[in-house]
JSON list of C-alpha atoms in Angstrom, two decimals:
[
{"chain": "A", "resi": 1, "resn": "UNK", "atom": "CA", "xyz": [-37.12, 33.56, -56.79]},
{"chain": "A", "resi": 2, "resn": "UNK", "atom": "CA", "xyz": [-34.25, 35.24, -58.60]},
{"chain": "A", "resi": 3, "resn": "UNK", "atom": "CA", "xyz": [-34.82, 38.23, -60.86]},
{"chain": "A", "resi": 4, "resn": "UNK", "atom": "CA", "xyz": [-32.39, 40.12, -63.09]},
{"chain": "A", "resi": 5, "resn": "UNK", "atom": "CA", "xyz": [-33.08, 43.83, -63.64]},
{"chain": "A", "resi": 6, "resn": "UNK", "atom": "CA", "xyz": [-31.29, 45.67, -66.42]},
{"chain": "A", "resi": 7, "resn": "UNK", "atom": "CA", "xyz": [-30.88, 49.43, -65.99]},
{"chain": "A", "resi": 8, "resn": "UNK", "atom": "CA", "xyz": [-29.95, 52.07, -68.52]},
{"chain": "A", "resi": 9, "resn": "UNK", "atom": "CA", "xyz": [-27.54, 54.63, -67.10]},
{"chain": "A", "resi": 10, "resn": "UNK", "atom": "CA", "xyz": [-28.19, 58.23, -68.06]},
{"chain": "A", "resi": 11, "resn": "UNK", "atom": "CA", "xyz": [-25.36, 59.37, -65.78]},
{"chain": "A", "resi": 12, "resn": "UNK", "atom": "CA", "xyz": [-22.10, 57.45, -66.00]},
{"chain": "A", "resi": 13, "resn": "UNK", "atom": "CA", "xyz": [-20.89, 58.57, -62.57]},
{"chain": "A", "resi": 14, "resn": "UNK", "atom": "CA", "xyz": [-22.56, 56.58, -59.81]},
{"chain": "A", "resi": 15, "resn": "UNK", "atom": "CA", "xyz": [-21.98, 56.79, -56.02]},
{"chain": "A", "resi": 16, "resn": "UNK", "atom": "CA", "xyz": [-19.31, 54.51, -54.61]},
{"chain": "A", "resi": 17, "resn": "UNK", "atom": "CA", "xyz": [-21.95, 53.17, -52.22]},
{"chain": "A", "resi": 18, "resn": "UNK", "atom": "CA", "xyz": [-23.84, 51.68, -55.15]},
{"chain": "A", "resi": 19, "resn": "UNK", "atom": "CA", "xyz": [-25.84, 49.39, -52.87]},
{"chain": "A", "resi": 20, "resn": "UNK", "atom": "CA", "xyz": [-27.38, 52.41, -51.17]},
{"chain": "A", "resi": 21, "resn": "UNK", "atom": "CA", "xyz": [-28.32, 53.79, -54.60]},
{"chain": "A", "resi": 22, "resn": "UNK", "atom": "CA", "xyz": [-30.22, 50.62, -55.49]},
{"chain": "A", "resi": 23, "resn": "UNK", "atom": "CA", "xyz": [-31.77, 50.43, -52.00]},
{"chain": "A", "resi": 24, "resn": "UNK", "atom": "CA", "xyz": [-33.14, 53.96, -52.47]},
{"chain": "A", "resi": 25, "resn": "UNK", "atom": "CA", "xyz": [-34.69, 52.94, -55.80]},
{"chain": "A", "resi": 26, "resn": "UNK", "atom": "CA", "xyz": [-36.10, 49.76, -54.26]},
{"chain": "A", "resi": 27, "resn": "UNK", "atom": "CA", "xyz": [-37.63, 51.47, -51.22]},
{"chain": "A", "resi": 28, "resn": "UNK", "atom": "CA", "xyz": [-39.14, 54.20, -53.38]},
{"chain": "A", "resi": 29, "resn": "UNK", "atom": "CA", "xyz": [-40.85, 51.66, -55.62]},
{"chain": "A", "resi": 30, "resn": "UNK", "atom": "CA", "xyz": [-42.03, 49.46, -52.75]},
{"chain": "A", "resi": 31, "resn": "UNK", "atom": "CA", "xyz": [-43.66, 52.47, -51.07]},
{"chain": "A", "resi": 32, "resn": "UNK", "atom": "CA", "xyz": [-45.45, 53.41, -54.29]},
{"chain": "A", "resi": 33, "resn": "UNK", "atom": "CA", "xyz": [-46.63, 49.83, -54.80]},
{"chain": "A", "resi": 34, "resn": "UNK", "atom": "CA", "xyz": [-47.81, 48.96, -51.28]},
{"chain": "A", "resi": 35, "resn": "UNK", "atom": "CA", "xyz": [-47.32, 51.17, -48.21]},
{"chain": "A", "resi": 36, "resn": "UNK", "atom": "CA", "xyz": [-48.22, 48.28, -45.91]},
{"chain": "A", "resi": 37, "resn": "UNK", "atom": "CA", "xyz": [-45.39, 46.19, -47.38]},
{"chain": "A", "resi": 38, "resn": "UNK", "atom": "CA", "xyz": [-43.03, 49.16, -47.10]},
{"chain": "A", "resi": 39, "resn": "UNK", "atom": "CA", "xyz": [-43.93, 49.76, -43.45]},
{"chain": "A", "resi": 40, "resn": "UNK", "atom": "CA", "xyz": [-43.55, 46.06, -42.64]},
{"chain": "A", "resi": 41, "resn": "UNK", "atom": "CA", "xyz": [-40.07, 45.93, -44.16]},
{"chain": "A", "resi": 42, "resn": "UNK", "atom": "CA", "xyz": [-38.69, 49.30, -43.11]},
{"chain": "A", "resi": 43, "resn": "UNK", "atom": "CA", "xyz": [-40.85, 50.96, -40.43]},
{"chain": "A", "resi": 44, "resn": "UNK", "atom": "CA", "xyz": [-41.62, 48.16, -37.97]},
{"chain": "A", "resi": 45, "resn": "UNK", "atom": "CA", "xyz": [-38.29, 48.09, -36.15]},
{"chain": "A", "resi": 46, "resn": "UNK", "atom": "CA", "xyz": [-35.31, 45.77, -36.71]},
{"chain": "A", "resi": 47, "resn": "UNK", "atom": "CA", "xyz": [-36.40, 42.89, -38.92]},
{"chain": "A", "resi": 48, "resn": "UNK", "atom": "CA", "xyz": [-34.58, 40.05, -40.64]},
{"chain": "A", "resi": 49, "resn": "UNK", "atom": "CA", "xyz": [-35.23, 40.41, -44.35]},
{"chain": "A", "resi": 50, "resn": "UNK", "atom": "CA", "xyz": [-35.19, 37.43, -46.69]},
{"chain": "A", "resi": 51, "resn": "UNK", "atom": "CA", "xyz": [-33.75, 39.07, -49.79]},
{"chain": "A", "resi": 52, "resn": "UNK", "atom": "CA", "xyz": [-30.46, 40.27, -51.14]},
{"chain": "A", "resi": 53, "resn": "UNK", "atom": "CA", "xyz": [-28.93, 41.52, -54.40]},
{"chain": "A", "resi": 54, "resn": "UNK", "atom": "CA", "xyz": [-25.69, 42.08, -56.25]},
{"chain": "A", "resi": 55, "resn": "UNK", "atom": "CA", "xyz": [-24.83, 44.76, -58.78]},
{"chain": "A", "resi": 56, "resn": "UNK", "atom": "CA", "xyz": [-22.85, 44.09, -61.96]},
{"chain": "A", "resi": 57, "resn": "UNK", "atom": "CA", "xyz": [-21.24, 47.19, -63.47]},
{"chain": "A", "resi": 58, "resn": "UNK", "atom": "CA", "xyz": [-19.60, 45.62, -66.52]},
{"chain": "A", "resi": 59, "resn": "UNK", "atom": "CA", "xyz": [-16.01, 46.03, -67.68]},
{"chain": "A", "resi": 60, "resn": "UNK", "atom": "CA", "xyz": [-13.50, 48.88, -67.43]},
{"chain": "A", "resi": 61, "resn": "UNK", "atom": "CA", "xyz": [-15.11, 50.69, -64.52]},
{"chain": "A", "resi": 62, "resn": "UNK", "atom": "CA", "xyz": [-13.01, 53.28, -62.70]},
{"chain": "A", "resi": 63, "resn": "UNK", "atom": "CA", "xyz": [-13.13, 53.67, -58.92]},
{"chain": "A", "resi": 64, "resn": "UNK", "atom": "CA", "xyz": [-12.73, 57.29, -57.84]},
{"chain": "A", "resi": 65, "resn": "UNK", "atom": "CA", "xyz": [-12.64, 58.76, -54.33]},
{"chain": "A", "resi": 66, "resn": "UNK", "atom": "CA", "xyz": [-16.42, 59.03, -53.91]},
{"chain": "A", "resi": 67, "resn": "UNK", "atom": "CA", "xyz": [-17.81, 57.76, -57.21]},
{"chain": "A", "resi": 68, "resn": "UNK", "atom": "CA", "xyz": [-17.49, 54.99, -59.77]},
{"chain": "A", "resi": 69, "resn": "UNK", "atom": "CA", "xyz": [-17.19, 55.81, -63.47]},
{"chain": "A", "resi": 70, "resn": "UNK", "atom": "CA", "xyz": [-19.17, 53.28, -65.53]},
{"chain": "A", "resi": 71, "resn": "UNK", "atom": "CA", "xyz": [-18.39, 53.54, -69.25]},
{"chain": "A", "resi": 72, "resn": "UNK", "atom": "CA", "xyz": [-21.24, 51.25, -70.36]},
{"chain": "A", "resi": 73, "resn": "UNK", "atom": "CA", "xyz": [-24.83, 52.33, -70.85]},
{"chain": "A", "resi": 74, "resn": "UNK", "atom": "CA", "xyz": [-26.24, 49.49, -68.77]},
{"chain": "A", "resi": 75, "resn": "UNK", "atom": "CA", "xyz": [-25.78, 47.86, -65.39]},
{"chain": "A", "resi": 76, "resn": "UNK", "atom": "CA", "xyz": [-27.48, 44.74, -64.05]},
{"chain": "A", "resi": 77, "resn": "UNK", "atom": "CA", "xyz": [-28.89, 43.98, -60.64]},
{"chain": "A", "resi": 78, "resn": "UNK", "atom": "CA", "xyz": [-29.33, 40.35, -59.63]},
{"chain": "A", "resi": 79, "resn": "UNK", "atom": "CA", "xyz": [-32.07, 40.17, -57.01]},
{"chain": "A", "resi": 80, "resn": "UNK", "atom": "CA", "xyz": [-32.86, 37.15, -54.84]},
{"chain": "A", "resi": 81, "resn": "UNK", "atom": "CA", "xyz": [-35.75, 36.51, -52.42]},
{"chain": "A", "resi": 82, "resn": "UNK", "atom": "CA", "xyz": [-36.65, 33.39, -50.45]},
{"chain": "A", "resi": 83, "resn": "UNK", "atom": "CA", "xyz": [-40.34, 33.95, -49.75]},
{"chain": "A", "resi": 84, "resn": "UNK", "atom": "CA", "xyz": [-42.48, 33.11, -52.80]},
{"chain": "A", "resi": 85, "resn": "UNK", "atom": "CA", "xyz": [-45.34, 35.51, -52.06]},
{"chain": "A", "resi": 86, "resn": "UNK", "atom": "CA", "xyz": [-42.92, 38.36, -51.38]},
{"chain": "A", "resi": 87, "resn": "UNK", "atom": "CA", "xyz": [-41.02, 37.43, -54.56]},
{"chain": "A", "resi": 88, "resn": "UNK", "atom": "CA", "xyz": [-44.19, 37.84, -56.62]},
{"chain": "A", "resi": 89, "resn": "UNK", "atom": "CA", "xyz": [-44.71, 41.28, -55.09]},
{"chain": "A", "resi": 90, "resn": "UNK", "atom": "CA", "xyz": [-41.13, 42.22, -55.95]},
{"chain": "A", "resi": 91, "resn": "UNK", "atom": "CA", "xyz": [-41.63, 41.04, -59.53]},
{"chain": "A", "resi": 92, "resn": "UNK", "atom": "CA", "xyz": [-44.74, 43.23, -59.78]},
{"chain": "A", "resi": 93, "resn": "UNK", "atom": "CA", "xyz": [-42.84, 46.17, -58.27]},
{"chain": "A", "resi": 94, "resn": "UNK", "atom": "CA", "xyz": [-40.03, 45.80, -60.79]},
{"chain": "A", "resi": 95, "resn": "UNK", "atom": "CA", "xyz": [-42.50, 45.44, -63.66]},
{"chain": "A", "resi": 96, "resn": "UNK", "atom": "CA", "xyz": [-44.25, 48.67, -62.69]},
{"chain": "A", "resi": 97, "resn": "UNK", "atom": "CA", "xyz": [-40.88, 50.49, -62.58]},
{"chain": "A", "resi": 98, "resn": "UNK", "atom": "CA", "xyz": [-39.99, 49.75, -66.22]},
{"chain": "A", "resi": 99, "resn": "UNK", "atom": "CA", "xyz": [-39.14, 52.84, -68.31]},
{"chain": "A", "resi": 100, "resn": "UNK", "atom": "CA", "xyz": [-39.47, 55.24, -65.35]},
{"chain": "A", "resi": 101, "resn": "UNK", "atom": "CA", "xyz": [-36.57, 57.60, -64.62]},
{"chain": "A", "resi": 102, "resn": "UNK", "atom": "CA", "xyz": [-35.11, 57.61, -61.12]},
{"chain": "A", "resi": 103, "resn": "UNK", "atom": "CA", "xyz": [-32.58, 60.08, -59.75]},
{"chain": "A", "resi": 104, "resn": "UNK", "atom": "CA", "xyz": [-30.25, 59.50, -56.82]},
{"chain": "A", "resi": 105, "resn": "UNK", "atom": "CA", "xyz": [-27.64, 62.09, -55.80]},
{"chain": "A", "resi": 106, "resn": "UNK", "atom": "CA", "xyz": [-27.13, 63.30, -59.36]},
{"chain": "A", "resi": 107, "resn": "UNK", "atom": "CA", "xyz": [-27.22, 59.82, -60.90]},
{"chain": "A", "resi": 108, "resn": "UNK", "atom": "CA", "xyz": [-30.09, 59.17, -63.32]},
{"chain": "A", "resi": 109, "resn": "UNK", "atom": "CA", "xyz": [-31.06, 55.65, -64.37]},
{"chain": "A", "resi": 110, "resn": "UNK", "atom": "CA", "xyz": [-34.02, 53.75, -65.81]},
{"chain": "A", "resi": 111, "resn": "UNK", "atom": "CA", "xyz": [-35.10, 50.12, -65.38]},
{"chain": "A", "resi": 112, "resn": "UNK", "atom": "CA", "xyz": [-35.49, 48.71, -68.90]},
{"chain": "A", "resi": 113, "resn": "UNK", "atom": "CA", "xyz": [-35.82, 44.90, -68.66]},
{"chain": "A", "resi": 114, "resn": "UNK", "atom": "CA", "xyz": [-36.51, 42.20, -66.09]},
{"chain": "A", "resi": 115, "resn": "UNK", "atom": "CA", "xyz": [-35.96, 38.45, -66.29]},
{"chain": "A", "resi": 116, "resn": "UNK", "atom": "CA", "xyz": [-36.84, 35.59, -63.95]},
{"chain": "A", "resi": 117, "resn": "UNK", "atom": "CA", "xyz": [-34.00, 33.12, -63.54]},
{"chain": "A", "resi": 118, "resn": "UNK", "atom": "CA", "xyz": [-34.42, 29.36, -63.56]},
{"chain": "A", "resi": 119, "resn": "UNK", "atom": "CA", "xyz": [-35.19, 27.92, -60.12]},
{"chain": "A", "resi": 120, "resn": "UNK", "atom": "CA", "xyz": [-32.28, 26.20, -58.37]},
{"chain": "A", "resi": 121, "resn": "UNK", "atom": "CA", "xyz": [-33.18, 22.78, -56.93]},
{"chain": "A", "resi": 122, "resn": "UNK", "atom": "CA", "xyz": [-31.29, 21.24, -54.02]},
{"chain": "A", "resi": 123, "resn": "UNK", "atom": "CA", "xyz": [-31.32, 17.44, -54.14]},
{"chain": "A", "resi": 124, "resn": "UNK", "atom": "CA", "xyz": [-28.45, 16.58, -51.79]},
{"chain": "A", "resi": 125, "resn": "UNK", "atom": "CA", "xyz": [-27.12, 17.72, -48.46]},
{"chain": "A", "resi": 126, "resn": "UNK", "atom": "CA", "xyz": [-24.07, 19.50, -49.86]},
{"chain": "A", "resi": 127, "resn": "UNK", "atom": "CA", "xyz": [-23.53, 22.55, -52.05]},
{"chain": "A", "resi": 128, "resn": "UNK", "atom": "CA", "xyz": [-20.65, 24.80, -53.05]},
{"chain": "A", "resi": 129, "resn": "UNK", "atom": "CA", "xyz": [-21.47, 28.49, -53.14]},
{"chain": "A", "resi": 130, "resn": "UNK", "atom": "CA", "xyz": [-19.45, 31.37, -54.58]},
{"chain": "A", "resi": 131, "resn": "UNK", "atom": "CA", "xyz": [-20.08, 34.85, -53.21]},
{"chain": "A", "resi": 132, "resn": "UNK", "atom": "CA", "xyz": [-21.06, 37.33, -55.94]},
{"chain": "A", "resi": 133, "resn": "UNK", "atom": "CA", "xyz": [-21.61, 40.11, -53.42]},
{"chain": "A", "resi": 134, "resn": "UNK", "atom": "CA", "xyz": [-19.33, 40.34, -50.40]},
{"chain": "A", "resi": 135, "resn": "UNK", "atom": "CA", "xyz": [-20.09, 38.45, -47.20]},
{"chain": "A", "resi": 136, "resn": "UNK", "atom": "CA", "xyz": [-19.86, 40.57, -44.07]},
{"chain": "A", "resi": 137, "resn": "UNK", "atom": "CA", "xyz": [-19.12, 38.61, -40.90]},
{"chain": "A", "resi": 138, "resn": "UNK", "atom": "CA", "xyz": [-20.15, 40.99, -38.14]},
{"chain": "A", "resi": 139, "resn": "UNK", "atom": "CA", "xyz": [-19.86, 40.37, -34.43]},
{"chain": "A", "resi": 140, "resn": "UNK", "atom": "CA", "xyz": [-21.61, 42.58, -31.88]},
{"chain": "A", "resi": 141, "resn": "UNK", "atom": "CA", "xyz": [-19.69, 43.19, -28.68]},
{"chain": "A", "resi": 142, "resn": "UNK", "atom": "CA", "xyz": [-21.65, 43.39, -25.40]},
{"chain": "A", "resi": 143, "resn": "UNK", "atom": "CA", "xyz": [-24.94, 43.18, -27.36]},
{"chain": "A", "resi": 144, "resn": "UNK", "atom": "CA", "xyz": [-24.25, 46.68, -28.65]},
{"chain": "A", "resi": 145, "resn": "UNK", "atom": "CA", "xyz": [-25.17, 47.31, -32.29]},
{"chain": "A", "resi": 146, "resn": "UNK", "atom": "CA", "xyz": [-22.80, 50.26, -32.37]},
{"chain": "A", "resi": 147, "resn": "UNK", "atom": "CA", "xyz": [-19.81, 48.22, -31.18]},
{"chain": "A", "resi": 148, "resn": "UNK", "atom": "CA", "xyz": [-18.98, 45.85, -34.05]},
{"chain": "A", "resi": 149, "resn": "UNK", "atom": "CA", "xyz": [-16.05, 43.78, -35.21]},
{"chain": "A", "resi": 150, "resn": "UNK", "atom": "CA", "xyz": [-15.82, 42.51, -38.79]},
{"chain": "A", "resi": 151, "resn": "UNK", "atom": "CA", "xyz": [-14.10, 39.18, -39.32]},
{"chain": "A", "resi": 152, "resn": "UNK", "atom": "CA", "xyz": [-11.85, 37.69, -41.97]},
{"chain": "A", "resi": 153, "resn": "UNK", "atom": "CA", "xyz": [-12.95, 34.23, -43.12]},
{"chain": "A", "resi": 154, "resn": "UNK", "atom": "CA", "xyz": [-9.30, 33.22, -43.46]},
{"chain": "A", "resi": 155, "resn": "UNK", "atom": "CA", "xyz": [-9.22, 33.03, -39.66]},
{"chain": "A", "resi": 156, "resn": "UNK", "atom": "CA", "xyz": [-10.68, 30.34, -37.42]},
{"chain": "A", "resi": 157, "resn": "UNK", "atom": "CA", "xyz": [-12.51, 32.99, -35.40]},
{"chain": "A", "resi": 158, "resn": "UNK", "atom": "CA", "xyz": [-14.09, 34.36, -38.56]},
{"chain": "A", "resi": 159, "resn": "UNK", "atom": "CA", "xyz": [-15.40, 30.93, -39.51]},
{"chain": "A", "resi": 160, "resn": "UNK", "atom": "CA", "xyz": [-16.82, 30.41, -36.03]},
{"chain": "A", "resi": 161, "resn": "UNK", "atom": "CA", "xyz": [-18.65, 33.75, -36.04]},
{"chain": "A", "resi": 162, "resn": "UNK", "atom": "CA", "xyz": [-20.02, 33.10, -39.56]},
{"chain": "A", "resi": 163, "resn": "UNK", "atom": "CA", "xyz": [-21.46, 29.75, -38.49]},
{"chain": "A", "resi": 164, "resn": "UNK", "atom": "CA", "xyz": [-22.84, 31.21, -35.26]},
{"chain": "A", "resi": 165, "resn": "UNK", "atom": "CA", "xyz": [-24.55, 34.09, -37.11]},
{"chain": "A", "resi": 166, "resn": "UNK", "atom": "CA", "xyz": [-26.06, 31.77, -39.71]},
{"chain": "A", "resi": 167, "resn": "UNK", "atom": "CA", "xyz": [-27.40, 29.31, -37.13]},
{"chain": "A", "resi": 168, "resn": "UNK", "atom": "CA", "xyz": [-28.91, 32.18, -35.13]},
{"chain": "A", "resi": 169, "resn": "UNK", "atom": "CA", "xyz": [-30.80, 33.45, -38.18]},
{"chain": "A", "resi": 170, "resn": "UNK", "atom": "CA", "xyz": [-31.91, 29.96, -39.17]},
{"chain": "A", "resi": 171, "resn": "UNK", "atom": "CA", "xyz": [-33.20, 29.19, -35.67]},
{"chain": "A", "resi": 172, "resn": "UNK", "atom": "CA", "xyz": [-35.27, 32.40, -35.73]},
{"chain": "A", "resi": 173, "resn": "UNK", "atom": "CA", "xyz": [-36.72, 31.32, -39.07]},
{"chain": "A", "resi": 174, "resn": "UNK", "atom": "CA", "xyz": [-37.36, 27.61, -38.54]},
{"chain": "A", "resi": 175, "resn": "UNK", "atom": "CA", "xyz": [-37.60, 27.32, -34.76]},
{"chain": "A", "resi": 176, "resn": "UNK", "atom": "CA", "xyz": [-36.99, 24.53, -32.29]},
{"chain": "A", "resi": 177, "resn": "UNK", "atom": "CA", "xyz": [-37.90, 21.78, -34.76]},
{"chain": "A", "resi": 178, "resn": "UNK", "atom": "CA", "xyz": [-34.77, 22.63, -36.77]},
{"chain": "A", "resi": 179, "resn": "UNK", "atom": "CA", "xyz": [-32.32, 22.42, -33.85]},
{"chain": "A", "resi": 180, "resn": "UNK", "atom": "CA", "xyz": [-30.91, 18.99, -34.75]},
{"chain": "A", "resi": 181, "resn": "UNK", "atom": "CA", "xyz": [-30.42, 20.03, -38.39]},
{"chain": "A", "resi": 182, "resn": "UNK", "atom": "CA", "xyz": [-28.74, 23.27, -37.35]},
{"chain": "A", "resi": 183, "resn": "UNK", "atom": "CA", "xyz": [-26.36, 21.45, -35.01]},
{"chain": "A", "resi": 184, "resn": "UNK", "atom": "CA", "xyz": [-25.21, 19.37, -37.98]},
{"chain": "A", "resi": 185, "resn": "UNK", "atom": "CA", "xyz": [-24.43, 22.23, -40.36]},
{"chain": "A", "resi": 186, "resn": "UNK", "atom": "CA", "xyz": [-20.81, 22.31, -41.47]},
{"chain": "A", "resi": 187, "resn": "UNK", "atom": "CA", "xyz": [-19.26, 25.19, -43.43]},
{"chain": "A", "resi": 188, "resn": "UNK", "atom": "CA", "xyz": [-15.85, 24.93, -45.07]},
{"chain": "A", "resi": 189, "resn": "UNK", "atom": "CA", "xyz": [-14.07, 27.95, -46.59]},
{"chain": "A", "resi": 190, "resn": "UNK", "atom": "CA", "xyz": [-12.50, 26.76, -49.87]},
{"chain": "A", "resi": 191, "resn": "UNK", "atom": "CA", "xyz": [-11.06, 30.14, -50.77]},
{"chain": "A", "resi": 192, "resn": "UNK", "atom": "CA", "xyz": [-11.33, 33.77, -49.75]},
{"chain": "A", "resi": 193, "resn": "UNK", "atom": "CA", "xyz": [-10.24, 37.29, -50.67]},
{"chain": "A", "resi": 194, "resn": "UNK", "atom": "CA", "xyz": [-10.75, 40.18, -48.30]},
{"chain": "A", "resi": 195, "resn": "UNK", "atom": "CA", "xyz": [-12.26, 43.32, -49.82]},
{"chain": "A", "resi": 196, "resn": "UNK", "atom": "CA", "xyz": [-13.34, 46.67, -48.40]},
{"chain": "A", "resi": 197, "resn": "UNK", "atom": "CA", "xyz": [-16.89, 47.80, -49.14]},
{"chain": "A", "resi": 198, "resn": "UNK", "atom": "CA", "xyz": [-18.58, 51.16, -48.61]},
{"chain": "A", "resi": 199, "resn": "UNK", "atom": "CA", "xyz": [-21.81, 51.13, -46.62]},
{"chain": "A", "resi": 200, "resn": "UNK", "atom": "CA", "xyz": [-23.40, 54.35, -45.38]},
{"chain": "A", "resi": 201, "resn": "UNK", "atom": "CA", "xyz": [-20.07, 56.14, -45.86]},
{"chain": "A", "resi": 202, "resn": "UNK", "atom": "CA", "xyz": [-18.21, 53.62, -43.72]},
{"chain": "A", "resi": 203, "resn": "UNK", "atom": "CA", "xyz": [-15.55, 51.28, -45.11]},
{"chain": "A", "resi": 204, "resn": "UNK", "atom": "CA", "xyz": [-16.23, 47.71, -43.94]},
{"chain": "A", "resi": 205, "resn": "UNK", "atom": "CA", "xyz": [-13.98, 44.64, -44.32]},
{"chain": "A", "resi": 206, "resn": "UNK", "atom": "CA", "xyz": [-15.77, 41.80, -46.08]},
{"chain": "A", "resi": 207, "resn": "UNK", "atom": "CA", "xyz": [-15.16, 38.49, -47.84]},
{"chain": "A", "resi": 208, "resn": "UNK", "atom": "CA", "xyz": [-15.40, 37.29, -51.44]},
{"chain": "A", "resi": 209, "resn": "UNK", "atom": "CA", "xyz": [-15.27, 33.58, -50.80]},
{"chain": "A", "resi": 210, "resn": "UNK", "atom": "CA", "xyz": [-16.17, 30.07, -51.91]},
{"chain": "A", "resi": 211, "resn": "UNK", "atom": "CA", "xyz": [-17.99, 28.00, -49.30]},
{"chain": "A", "resi": 212, "resn": "UNK", "atom": "CA", "xyz": [-18.79, 24.30, -49.12]},
{"chain": "A", "resi": 213, "resn": "UNK", "atom": "CA", "xyz": [-21.88, 23.78, -46.98]},
{"chain": "A", "resi": 214, "resn": "UNK", "atom": "CA", "xyz": [-23.17, 20.50, -45.57]},
{"chain": "A", "resi": 215, "resn": "UNK", "atom": "CA", "xyz": [-26.79, 20.95, -44.48]},
{"chain": "A", "resi": 216, "resn": "UNK", "atom": "CA", "xyz": [-30.35, 19.78, -45.10]},
{"chain": "A", "resi": 217, "resn": "UNK", "atom": "CA", "xyz": [-31.79, 20.74, -48.47]},
{"chain": "A", "resi": 218, "resn": "UNK", "atom": "CA", "xyz": [-34.29, 23.25, -47.01]},
{"chain": "A", "resi": 219, "resn": "UNK", "atom": "CA", "xyz": [-31.43, 25.04, -45.23]},
{"chain": "A", "resi": 220, "resn": "UNK", "atom": "CA", "xyz": [-29.32, 25.22, -48.40]},
{"chain": "A", "resi": 221, "resn": "UNK", "atom": "CA", "xyz": [-32.29, 26.65, -50.26]},
{"chain": "A", "resi": 222, "resn": "UNK", "atom": "CA", "xyz": [-32.88, 29.30, -47.60]},
{"chain": "A", "resi": 223, "resn": "UNK", "atom": "CA", "xyz": [-29.22, 30.35, -47.51]},
{"chain": "A", "resi": 224, "resn": "UNK", "atom": "CA", "xyz": [-29.09, 30.54, -51.30]},
{"chain": "A", "resi": 225, "resn": "UNK", "atom": "CA", "xyz": [-32.19, 32.67, -51.81]},
{"chain": "A", "resi": 226, "resn": "UNK", "atom": "CA", "xyz": [-32.20, 34.87, -48.69]},
{"chain": "A", "resi": 227, "resn": "UNK", "atom": "CA", "xyz": [-28.57, 36.03, -48.50]},
{"chain": "A", "resi": 228, "resn": "UNK", "atom": "CA", "xyz": [-28.36, 34.91, -44.87]},
{"chain": "A", "resi": 229, "resn": "UNK", "atom": "CA", "xyz": [-24.67, 34.12, -45.27]},
{"chain": "A", "resi": 230, "resn": "UNK", "atom": "CA", "xyz": [-24.01, 37.79, -44.56]},
{"chain": "A", "resi": 231, "resn": "UNK", "atom": "CA", "xyz": [-24.91, 40.52, -42.13]},
{"chain": "A", "resi": 232, "resn": "UNK", "atom": "CA", "xyz": [-26.71, 43.41, -43.91]},
{"chain": "A", "resi": 233, "resn": "UNK", "atom": "CA", "xyz": [-28.01, 41.01, -46.58]},
{"chain": "A", "resi": 234, "resn": "UNK", "atom": "CA", "xyz": [-30.88, 43.33, -47.51]},
{"chain": "A", "resi": 235, "resn": "UNK", "atom": "CA", "xyz": [-28.29, 46.04, -48.29]},
{"chain": "A", "resi": 236, "resn": "UNK", "atom": "CA", "xyz": [-26.76, 43.94, -51.06]},
{"chain": "A", "resi": 237, "resn": "UNK", "atom": "CA", "xyz": [-24.44, 41.55, -49.25]},
{"chain": "A", "resi": 238, "resn": "UNK", "atom": "CA", "xyz": [-24.35, 37.75, -49.07]},
{"chain": "A", "resi": 239, "resn": "UNK", "atom": "CA", "xyz": [-25.62, 36.84, -52.52]},
{"chain": "A", "resi": 240, "resn": "UNK", "atom": "CA", "xyz": [-24.12, 33.60, -53.81]},
{"chain": "A", "resi": 241, "resn": "UNK", "atom": "CA", "xyz": [-24.12, 31.46, -56.93]},
{"chain": "A", "resi": 242, "resn": "UNK", "atom": "CA", "xyz": [-23.96, 27.70, -57.11]},
{"chain": "A", "resi": 243, "resn": "UNK", "atom": "CA", "xyz": [-20.65, 26.27, -58.25]},
{"chain": "A", "resi": 244, "resn": "UNK", "atom": "CA", "xyz": [-21.42, 23.43, -60.62]}
]
């Protein structure tokens, strides 16, 4: 399911790490709605999450050292989740948040409207996706989560690590029965622009790219809705749109 949330900004200065701002709002509302769901997602150790989001700030924004100046009264968050049951919970969470003020590090905002987007149907084994939130291609060295390298998708190594990361996540999701389908995934980078993103006060290289993916329909659907193209997908990375 894909849901659009429209927020009214009371404060026009928002933190540069805008993804962390939304994540704070999201976690706060999940915990109020269902502590069991909150604990499952955030208190049960490292867990692959099947959702992502992107934040649209509108036109004429100004990027400052630590903040972003947003001249408009509204911003939009595009939220995507693969699991249908979890999606329904998220829709209920967002509905309950309407017209309630939330404050984060001096920024005040209110969720005003929510919309459910039309379902995307995958009828062939090929799709072209455009990243609307950056794709982080992270490689752990020596199985150490603290020792990371972030890859550029303009390089052959970057493409290899992207495909390896995606297949690893897909195998964990779909298991041994999917092995043949995963072996036959092919990802082609049609275009890319490197950008630097702020995450937990760290600047991270990432990719705004267009990808052509050859894969089974159920795999394309999972990649599209879960944000699995990227590391840190549940922090607002890896959301894509279909290119018609």
